[in-house]
Structure formats: C-alpha cells, structure tokens
Amino acid sequence: MSEDSKKSCGDCGKVISTLLTCSGCLSQFYCSVSCQKSNWKVHKKICKAYKILEIPGKGFGMVAIRDIKQGELILREEPVILINKKNSQRTGKELQRQFETLTKETQASVMNLHDDNPTGENDKKLRRIFENNGIDVNQGDAAALYLNIPRINHSCAANVIWGYSKTSIVSKEVRSLRAISKGEELLANYIDSWENSFLNHRDRQARLRKWKFDCSCSVCDLPKDLLHINDNIREGILRQHQLVPQYMAKWDVSKALAAAKEKLKLLLQIKNEVLSSLPSCYLEVYEMARIQQLLSGSSPLKNQNALLVEAESLSKFYGHSFLVSYQAKVKAIEDEIQDIKKNNPQILKM
C-alpha cells in the first residue's frame, strides 16, 4: 500500500488517499485489486521491469525491480533525435534544430544524459551528449538518441540486447538474453560483433575507451589466471570464425565444418557471456553440414536439424531483428544449396 493523495486509480480514475502500487513497475496505482486486474491488459504493455539508479563508479544504470524471463521485452523506445550521418551538419545546426523542437521536459532529460566532459564548453554540451549516447540505426546510415537506452551500462557478459522493432527500423527494443534476477543490473555489450567481442581483454578495453571508461565487468574483473583462460577461449573463437570462410573459399567444406563446430564448442564454454552470438553460430554449423551432406550424400551430424531449431528458438527470444536475420540466413542457405545443385554439378562429382 502507498499513501498518495495526488494519484488516481489507473483503471477507474478514482482519487483516494490510499492506493495499491503495481509491484512490476512501482509507478502505476489502483484503488482496488479488481481495478488492477481489469487494467492489466493495457498496463502490461508499458509496465517497467527496471529502475534507473545511481550505480557506484558508473553514474546511472538500469536495475531490474523484478525477475525478468529470457526474451522478455524490457523496453521499447523511439528516438528523440535522429541524424542522417551523410548530413554534413550532423552535430551542428540539424542537431540543434531537432533539439529545439523537443518539449522542455525532454530537453532536460537529454541534457542529463552522460557527458564525458561536464566541465567542457557549454555550447558544445549537446554535441558531446549526442556523440557519447547516440546509437547507430538503419544499418549505420544514421545515429539516434534515446532517453532511456543510454542508461544501460556495458558488460562483456551482457544480459540484454537491443534491436529494431517490427514497426520501425529506428524503434529500439531491449530484450533479456537470459533470465535476470531482481536487483541485477541490466547490461549490454557496446562492442557486440565478431570482430570486437572475441578480442582479448586488453584489446577490448582499447575499443571501449571510445566511451572513455575502463571495463570492470564480471569478465574483465576475473582473477589473472581465469582472465587468461577466458582470453584464450575468445581468441580461439575468433580464429575459428576467420577460418570458416578461408576454407570455403577453397571449397574445403569438411575443414570449414570442423572449424564451425570448434567455434560452437568454444562458444558454449563461455555461453552466458556470448549469448547473442549463438544463433548465427548454430546456423553456420547447420549451413556447413548441409553443404557437406550435399557433397557426400549423407549427413555429417546426427543433430543437424536441432541446430536450426535452436537458432530459431533463440532468435525468437531475442526479438524481431534477430528473427529477420535468422529467416534471411535460412533462405540464403537454401538458395545456396539450390545454386550448387544447378550451377556447380562438377563439385558434386568431387
């Protein structure tokens, strides 16, 4: 129960001095349990599972205020500023123009986002905030500024990921990569790519200095001996990742399949640190196995179709952008198989 004479019931609108508080978001109020149940179909679409709090040594961050299931939609957000990177005035007049169209409340929220040089020139503050907090959208052709997503701090073992929604390529959805417990900080990987995530600790830190901080996440803060092991695994994953296309360029499919399998094996050793990389890796092993099956006449893997199922399952958990990528890759694999059959009959005779 919470005392709040200024709040009204989220369902019937009645204003009373004692209201029930939604335990999910702690920001919606009801005069009775029946009103709370009646309003849930509407409220669940906006019920927040997190709070923005000050995190020691990090500034502000997002913390789960209840348990969150794997794949749960935590946040959907539209940009308040969207700048085309091809615009020569990306951080000049266009940035200022869009800022001035915002409400005073939104302007204040923008100016409260992280500024890596708070004592710097005040007339350049907006530019610094945009450069520090903006996120690439539309395949990197534009940069967008959101009010809440920038509050998510980095970790090399992320538990959330963002991608675009069904409605718009600039509408961002944040989803949980795994189950998250109440009280856990929500963390994303700022350098989530094959080229960056699987670098060793020293080289990842160098990439992250773009945001002017040193990472002290659960991976980077490992004891020296365990960090060395982790570095070896990550570098091994990257090495196998690079070998697959090298072998395929020579049509050495058996070696490409072996490299893809080894890559997946290593990924699974640090699974909870690299969850976003699993769908594409499962698909890669499946692709190599399909081609090898075409060449040899028999499947080289007993669980070949299970890889496809697992990739699809994870992609659905991780959101629309992952599912679109999954569907496009599956189609590309089938097209590739048909192309080999049609245009390269000599390969089938090898």
Short mmCIF file of C-alpha atoms in Angstrom, two decimals:
data_model
loop_
_atom_site.label_atom_id
_atom_site.label_comp_id
_atom_site.label_asym_id
_atom_site.label_seq_id
_atom_site.Cartn_x
_atom_site.Cartn_y
_atom_site.Cartn_z
CA MET A 1 0.00 0.00 0.00
CA SER A 2 1.19 3.53 -0.63
CA GLU A 3 -0.12 6.88 0.56
CA ASP A 4 -0.52 9.32 -2.33
CA SER A 5 -3.40 11.79 -2.35
CA LYS A 6 -2.28 13.20 -5.73
CA LYS A 7 -2.52 9.91 -7.59
CA SER A 8 -5.61 8.43 -9.18
CA CYS A 9 -6.58 4.86 -9.95
CA GLY A 10 -5.11 3.72 -13.25
CA ASP A 11 -8.37 1.96 -14.16
CA CYS A 12 -11.40 3.86 -12.86
CA GLY A 13 -9.70 7.21 -12.19
CA LYS A 14 -10.89 7.46 -8.60
CA VAL A 15 -8.72 9.66 -6.39
CA ILE A 16 -8.24 8.34 -2.86
CA SER A 17 -5.57 8.71 -0.20
CA THR A 18 -4.55 5.04 -0.11
CA LEU A 19 -3.68 3.23 -3.32
CA LEU A 20 -2.26 -0.12 -4.35
CA THR A 21 1.05 0.15 -6.22
CA CYS A 22 1.88 -2.07 -9.21
CA SER A 23 4.64 -4.38 -7.99
CA GLY A 24 6.05 -4.69 -11.53
CA CYS A 25 6.86 -1.05 -12.28
CA LEU A 26 6.06 0.69 -8.97
CA SER A 27 4.65 3.62 -10.94
CA GLN A 28 1.00 2.70 -11.57
CA PHE A 29 -1.63 2.93 -8.84
CA TYR A 30 -5.03 1.33 -8.22
CA CYS A 31 -7.86 1.76 -5.74
CA SER A 32 -8.55 -1.99 -5.59
CA VAL A 33 -7.31 -5.39 -6.69
CA SER A 34 -10.24 -5.68 -9.12
CA CYS A 35 -9.25 -2.41 -10.85
CA GLN A 36 -5.64 -3.60 -11.03
CA LYS A 37 -6.70 -6.88 -12.69
CA SER A 38 -9.08 -5.05 -15.04
CA ASN A 39 -6.34 -2.68 -16.20
CA TRP A 40 -3.58 -5.28 -16.63
CA LYS A 41 -4.16 -5.92 -20.36
CA VAL A 42 -3.50 -2.25 -21.00
CA HIS A 43 -0.86 -1.64 -18.35
CA LYS A 44 1.31 -4.67 -19.08
CA LYS A 45 2.33 -3.05 -22.38
CA ILE A 46 4.06 -0.21 -20.52
CA CYS A 47 4.85 -1.79 -17.16
CA LYS A 48 8.55 -1.25 -16.48
CA ALA A 49 10.68 -4.03 -15.07
CA TYR A 50 13.54 -1.70 -14.19
CA LYS A 51 14.52 1.42 -12.31
CA ILE A 52 17.20 3.92 -13.26
CA LEU A 53 19.50 4.23 -10.29
CA GLU A 54 22.93 5.59 -9.50
CA ILE A 55 25.50 2.78 -9.75
CA PRO A 56 28.75 3.22 -7.79
CA GLY A 57 31.58 4.02 -10.19
CA LYS A 58 29.29 4.09 -13.25
CA GLY A 59 26.97 7.03 -12.86
CA PHE A 60 23.42 5.94 -13.61
CA GLY A 61 22.32 2.48 -14.71
CA MET A 62 19.26 0.25 -15.06
CA VAL A 63 18.44 -2.27 -12.34
CA ALA A 64 15.76 -4.98 -12.51
CA ILE A 65 12.99 -4.40 -9.94
CA ARG A 66 11.55 -7.86 -10.50
CA ASP A 67 12.62 -11.16 -12.04
CA ILE A 68 12.76 -10.98 -15.84
CA LYS A 69 12.32 -14.01 -18.09
CA GLN A 70 14.60 -14.82 -21.02
CA GLY A 71 13.45 -13.00 -24.13
CA GLU A 72 11.16 -10.63 -22.24
CA LEU A 73 10.61 -7.21 -23.79
CA ILE A 74 12.04 -4.81 -21.20
CA LEU A 75 11.80 -1.55 -23.10
CA ARG A 76 10.62 -0.24 -26.45
CA GLU A 77 11.74 3.28 -27.28
CA GLU A 78 11.54 5.82 -30.09
CA PRO A 79 14.42 8.24 -30.75
CA VAL A 80 14.07 11.86 -29.68
CA ILE A 81 16.76 12.95 -32.16
CA LEU A 82 17.63 11.22 -35.44
CA ILE A 83 20.52 12.45 -37.59
CA ASN A 84 21.49 11.15 -41.03
CA LYS A 85 25.24 10.51 -40.98
CA LYS A 86 25.50 11.75 -44.55
CA ASN A 87 24.32 15.13 -43.33
CA SER A 88 27.41 17.33 -43.15
CA GLN A 89 25.84 19.20 -40.23
CA ARG A 90 25.29 16.04 -38.16
CA THR A 91 26.35 17.70 -34.92
CA GLY A 92 25.70 21.28 -35.95
CA LYS A 93 22.58 23.10 -37.00
CA GLU A 94 20.44 20.00 -37.60
CA LEU A 95 21.19 18.63 -34.14
CA GLN A 96 20.31 21.96 -32.54
CA ARG A 97 17.18 22.31 -34.70
CA GLN A 98 15.79 18.94 -33.63
CA PHE A 99 16.67 19.61 -30.00
CA GLU A 100 14.72 22.85 -30.05
CA THR A 101 11.56 21.07 -31.24
CA LEU A 102 11.52 18.93 -28.09
CA THR A 103 9.47 19.78 -25.01
CA LYS A 104 11.32 21.45 -22.15
CA GLU A 105 10.98 18.27 -20.12
CA THR A 106 12.53 16.15 -22.89
CA GLN A 107 15.29 18.71 -23.44
CA ALA A 108 16.15 18.49 -19.75
CA SER A 109 16.26 14.68 -19.94
CA VAL A 110 18.60 14.86 -22.95
CA MET A 111 20.94 17.27 -21.18
CA ASN A 112 21.03 14.96 -18.14
CA LEU A 113 22.47 12.09 -20.19
CA HIS A 114 26.14 11.19 -19.80
CA ASP A 115 28.59 13.94 -20.74
CA ASP A 116 32.19 12.72 -20.79
CA ASN A 117 33.45 16.27 -20.22
CA PRO A 118 30.93 18.01 -17.92
CA THR A 119 33.30 20.93 -17.34
CA GLY A 120 33.78 21.48 -21.07
CA GLU A 121 32.39 24.30 -23.18
CA ASN A 122 28.69 24.62 -22.50
CA ASP A 123 27.79 25.47 -26.11
CA LYS A 124 29.23 22.08 -27.16
CA LYS A 125 27.47 20.06 -24.45
CA LEU A 126 24.62 18.88 -26.70
CA ARG A 127 27.10 17.69 -29.30
CA ARG A 128 29.12 15.78 -26.67
CA ILE A 129 25.99 14.14 -25.28
CA PHE A 130 24.84 13.09 -28.74
CA GLU A 131 28.25 11.66 -29.66
CA ASN A 132 28.50 9.78 -26.34
CA ASN A 133 24.97 8.41 -26.20
CA GLY A 134 23.82 8.11 -29.82
CA ILE A 135 23.23 4.65 -31.31
CA ASP A 136 23.71 3.66 -34.94
CA VAL A 137 20.46 2.83 -36.76
CA ASN A 138 19.39 1.99 -40.32
CA GLN A 139 22.48 -0.16 -40.90
CA GLY A 140 24.74 2.60 -39.65
CA ASP A 141 23.46 5.28 -42.05
CA ALA A 142 22.02 7.31 -39.17
CA ALA A 143 22.54 7.91 -35.46
CA ALA A 144 19.68 8.16 -32.98
CA LEU A 145 19.41 9.45 -29.45
CA TYR A 146 17.11 7.73 -26.97
CA LEU A 147 16.31 8.85 -23.43
CA ASN A 148 16.46 5.54 -21.55
CA ILE A 149 18.62 3.11 -23.54
CA PRO A 150 21.82 5.13 -22.90
CA ARG A 151 21.35 4.39 -19.19
CA ILE A 152 22.21 0.74 -19.86
CA ASN A 153 25.85 0.21 -18.95
CA HIS A 154 28.33 -2.06 -20.72
CA SER A 155 29.43 -5.59 -19.86
CA CYS A 156 31.48 -8.14 -21.79
CA ALA A 157 28.93 -10.64 -20.44
CA ALA A 158 25.74 -8.80 -21.38
CA ASN A 159 22.31 -9.88 -20.14
CA VAL A 160 20.27 -7.65 -22.50
CA ILE A 161 20.44 -6.70 -26.15
CA TRP A 162 18.67 -4.15 -28.30
CA GLY A 163 17.45 -4.39 -31.87
CA TYR A 164 14.90 -2.73 -34.11
CA SER A 165 11.18 -3.46 -33.77
CA LYS A 166 8.53 -4.59 -36.25
CA THR A 167 7.09 -1.11 -36.51
CA SER A 168 10.23 0.82 -37.45
CA ILE A 169 13.94 0.32 -38.03
CA VAL A 170 14.65 3.21 -35.64
CA SER A 171 12.29 1.97 -32.92
CA LYS A 172 14.51 0.08 -30.45
CA GLU A 173 13.53 -2.90 -28.34
CA VAL A 174 15.59 -4.05 -25.36
CA ARG A 175 15.16 -7.75 -24.51
CA SER A 176 16.73 -10.07 -21.97
CA LEU A 177 19.32 -12.53 -23.30
CA ARG A 178 18.79 -14.77 -20.29
CA ALA A 179 16.72 -14.86 -17.11
CA ILE A 180 17.59 -11.84 -14.93
CA SER A 181 17.01 -11.76 -11.19
CA LYS A 182 15.51 -8.87 -9.26
CA GLY A 183 18.29 -6.49 -8.24
CA GLU A 184 20.61 -7.34 -11.16
CA GLU A 185 21.89 -4.50 -13.28
CA LEU A 186 20.80 -4.61 -16.92
CA LEU A 187 23.93 -4.67 -19.07
CA ALA A 188 24.53 -4.58 -22.84
CA ASN A 189 27.64 -5.23 -24.91
CA TYR A 190 28.64 -1.93 -26.54
CA ILE A 191 31.00 -3.72 -28.96
CA ASP A 192 28.80 -6.69 -29.84
CA SER A 193 30.37 -8.05 -33.04
CA TRP A 194 32.60 -10.96 -34.02
CA GLU A 195 35.45 -8.56 -34.65
CA ASN A 196 35.27 -6.98 -31.17
CA SER A 197 33.62 -9.28 -28.64
CA PHE A 198 36.21 -12.01 -29.11
CA LEU A 199 39.29 -9.88 -28.73
CA ASN A 200 41.40 -10.39 -25.63
CA HIS A 201 40.84 -8.27 -22.53
CA ARG A 202 43.47 -5.66 -23.41
CA ASP A 203 42.16 -5.10 -26.95
CA ARG A 204 38.51 -4.97 -25.80
CA GLN A 205 39.46 -2.27 -23.29
CA ALA A 206 41.07 -0.31 -26.12
CA ARG A 207 37.81 -0.48 -28.14
CA LEU A 208 35.76 0.59 -25.12
CA ARG A 209 37.84 3.68 -24.50
CA LYS A 210 35.73 5.28 -27.22
CA TRP A 211 33.29 5.82 -24.34
CA LYS A 212 36.16 6.90 -22.04
CA PHE A 213 35.93 4.19 -19.41
CA ASP A 214 37.76 1.03 -18.38
CA CYS A 215 35.52 -2.02 -18.17
CA SER A 216 35.35 -3.78 -14.80
CA CYS A 217 32.56 -6.23 -15.65
CA SER A 218 32.38 -9.80 -14.34
CA VAL A 219 34.68 -10.95 -17.17
CA CYS A 220 37.23 -8.13 -17.08
CA ASP A 221 37.40 -8.39 -13.28
CA LEU A 222 38.31 -12.09 -13.30
CA PRO A 223 41.47 -13.16 -11.45
CA LYS A 224 44.52 -13.01 -13.71
CA ASP A 225 44.70 -16.78 -14.33
CA LEU A 226 40.99 -17.09 -15.17
CA LEU A 227 41.11 -13.98 -17.35
CA HIS A 228 43.98 -15.56 -19.30
CA ILE A 229 41.86 -18.68 -19.88
CA ASN A 230 38.92 -16.53 -20.96
CA ASP A 231 41.14 -14.60 -23.38
CA ASN A 232 42.37 -17.87 -24.91
CA ILE A 233 38.82 -19.09 -25.45
CA ARG A 234 37.71 -15.83 -27.03
CA GLU A 235 40.74 -15.66 -29.30
CA GLY A 236 40.15 -19.29 -30.26
CA ILE A 237 36.56 -18.47 -31.22
CA LEU A 238 37.70 -15.58 -33.39
CA ARG A 239 40.37 -17.74 -35.03
CA GLN A 240 37.84 -20.44 -35.98
CA HIS A 241 35.40 -17.75 -37.14
CA GLN A 242 38.02 -16.48 -39.58
CA LEU A 243 38.95 -19.98 -40.77
CA VAL A 244 35.45 -20.91 -41.96
CA PRO A 245 35.35 -18.51 -44.95
CA GLN A 246 39.01 -19.23 -45.70
CA TYR A 247 38.29 -22.95 -46.07
CA MET A 248 35.09 -22.32 -48.01
CA ALA A 249 36.99 -20.13 -50.49
CA LYS A 250 38.91 -23.32 -51.37
CA TRP A 251 35.76 -25.47 -51.21
CA ASP A 252 37.28 -27.45 -48.36
CA VAL A 253 33.90 -27.99 -46.74
CA SER A 254 34.98 -30.68 -44.29
CA LYS A 255 37.56 -28.33 -42.74
CA ALA A 256 35.06 -25.45 -42.76
CA LEU A 257 32.57 -27.64 -40.91
CA ALA A 258 35.23 -28.69 -38.40
CA ALA A 259 36.11 -25.03 -37.77
CA ALA A 260 32.45 -24.07 -37.33
CA LYS A 261 31.93 -26.96 -34.89
CA GLU A 262 35.02 -25.98 -32.90
CA LYS A 263 33.82 -22.39 -32.80
CA LEU A 264 30.46 -23.51 -31.38
CA LYS A 265 32.17 -25.79 -28.86
CA LEU A 266 34.28 -22.89 -27.58
CA LEU A 267 31.29 -20.54 -27.52
CA LEU A 268 29.39 -22.95 -25.31
CA GLN A 269 32.28 -22.92 -22.82
CA ILE A 270 31.50 -19.26 -22.11
CA LYS A 271 27.86 -19.43 -23.16
CA ASN A 272 26.41 -16.92 -20.67
CA GLU A 273 28.92 -14.28 -21.77
CA VAL A 274 28.19 -14.52 -25.51
CA LEU A 275 24.52 -15.44 -25.81
CA SER A 276 23.83 -13.05 -28.69
CA SER A 277 26.39 -14.85 -30.87
CA LEU A 278 24.81 -18.29 -30.56
CA PRO A 279 22.01 -18.08 -33.18
CA SER A 280 24.38 -17.23 -36.04
CA CYS A 281 26.88 -19.85 -34.90
CA TYR A 282 24.24 -22.61 -34.82
CA LEU A 283 23.20 -21.55 -38.32
CA GLU A 284 26.78 -21.61 -39.57
CA VAL A 285 27.32 -25.19 -38.39
CA TYR A 286 23.98 -26.13 -39.95
CA GLU A 287 24.97 -24.49 -43.25
CA MET A 288 28.34 -26.29 -43.43
CA ALA A 289 26.66 -29.58 -42.55
CA ARG A 290 24.03 -29.12 -45.28
CA ILE A 291 26.69 -28.48 -47.90
CA GLN A 292 28.76 -31.43 -46.70
CA GLN A 293 25.65 -33.60 -46.85
CA LEU A 294 25.07 -32.48 -50.43
CA LEU A 295 28.62 -33.37 -51.38
CA SER A 296 28.86 -36.70 -49.58
CA GLY A 297 25.27 -37.94 -49.77
CA SER A 298 24.91 -38.40 -46.01
CA SER A 299 24.54 -36.07 -43.05
CA PRO A 300 27.80 -35.50 -41.14
CA LEU A 301 25.87 -34.61 -37.97
CA LYS A 302 23.24 -36.54 -36.04
CA ASN A 303 21.66 -33.36 -34.65
CA GLN A 304 21.72 -31.30 -37.82
CA ASN A 305 18.09 -30.12 -37.69
CA ALA A 306 18.34 -29.49 -33.95
CA LEU A 307 20.81 -26.71 -34.74
CA LEU A 308 18.18 -25.00 -36.87
CA VAL A 309 15.57 -25.36 -34.13
CA GLU A 310 17.91 -23.92 -31.50
CA ALA A 311 18.85 -20.96 -33.71
CA GLU A 312 15.18 -20.19 -34.38
CA SER A 313 14.25 -20.52 -30.71
CA LEU A 314 16.94 -18.10 -29.57
CA SER A 315 16.18 -15.67 -32.39
CA LYS A 316 12.54 -15.52 -31.28
CA PHE A 317 13.67 -14.80 -27.72
CA TYR A 318 15.99 -12.02 -28.81
CA GLY A 319 13.45 -10.10 -30.86
CA HIS A 320 12.30 -9.06 -34.30
CA SER A 321 15.70 -8.03 -35.71
CA PHE A 322 17.21 -11.40 -34.74
CA LEU A 323 14.26 -13.29 -36.24
CA VAL A 324 14.53 -11.33 -39.50
CA SER A 325 18.25 -12.18 -39.66
CA TYR A 326 17.51 -15.83 -38.94
CA GLN A 327 14.87 -16.06 -41.67
CA ALA A 328 17.12 -14.31 -44.18
CA LYS A 329 20.02 -16.65 -43.39
CA VAL A 330 17.87 -19.79 -43.69
CA LYS A 331 16.65 -18.59 -47.08
CA ALA A 332 20.23 -17.80 -48.13
CA ILE A 333 21.32 -21.33 -47.15
CA GLU A 334 18.53 -22.93 -49.18
CA ASP A 335 19.34 -20.68 -52.14
CA GLU A 336 23.00 -21.64 -51.81
CA ILE A 337 22.15 -25.35 -51.84
CA GLN A 338 19.99 -24.94 -54.94
CA ASP A 339 22.70 -22.88 -56.62
CA ILE A 340 25.29 -25.60 -56.00
CA LYS A 341 22.99 -28.23 -57.46
CA LYS A 342 22.16 -26.14 -60.51
CA ASN A 343 25.35 -24.35 -61.41
CA ASN A 344 28.17 -26.43 -60.00
CA PRO A 345 27.49 -30.06 -60.93
CA GLN A 346 31.25 -30.65 -61.11
CA ILE A 347 31.52 -30.03 -57.36
CA LEU A 348 29.02 -32.81 -56.69
CA LYS A 349 31.31 -35.23 -58.52
CA MET A 350 34.36 -34.39 -56.40
#
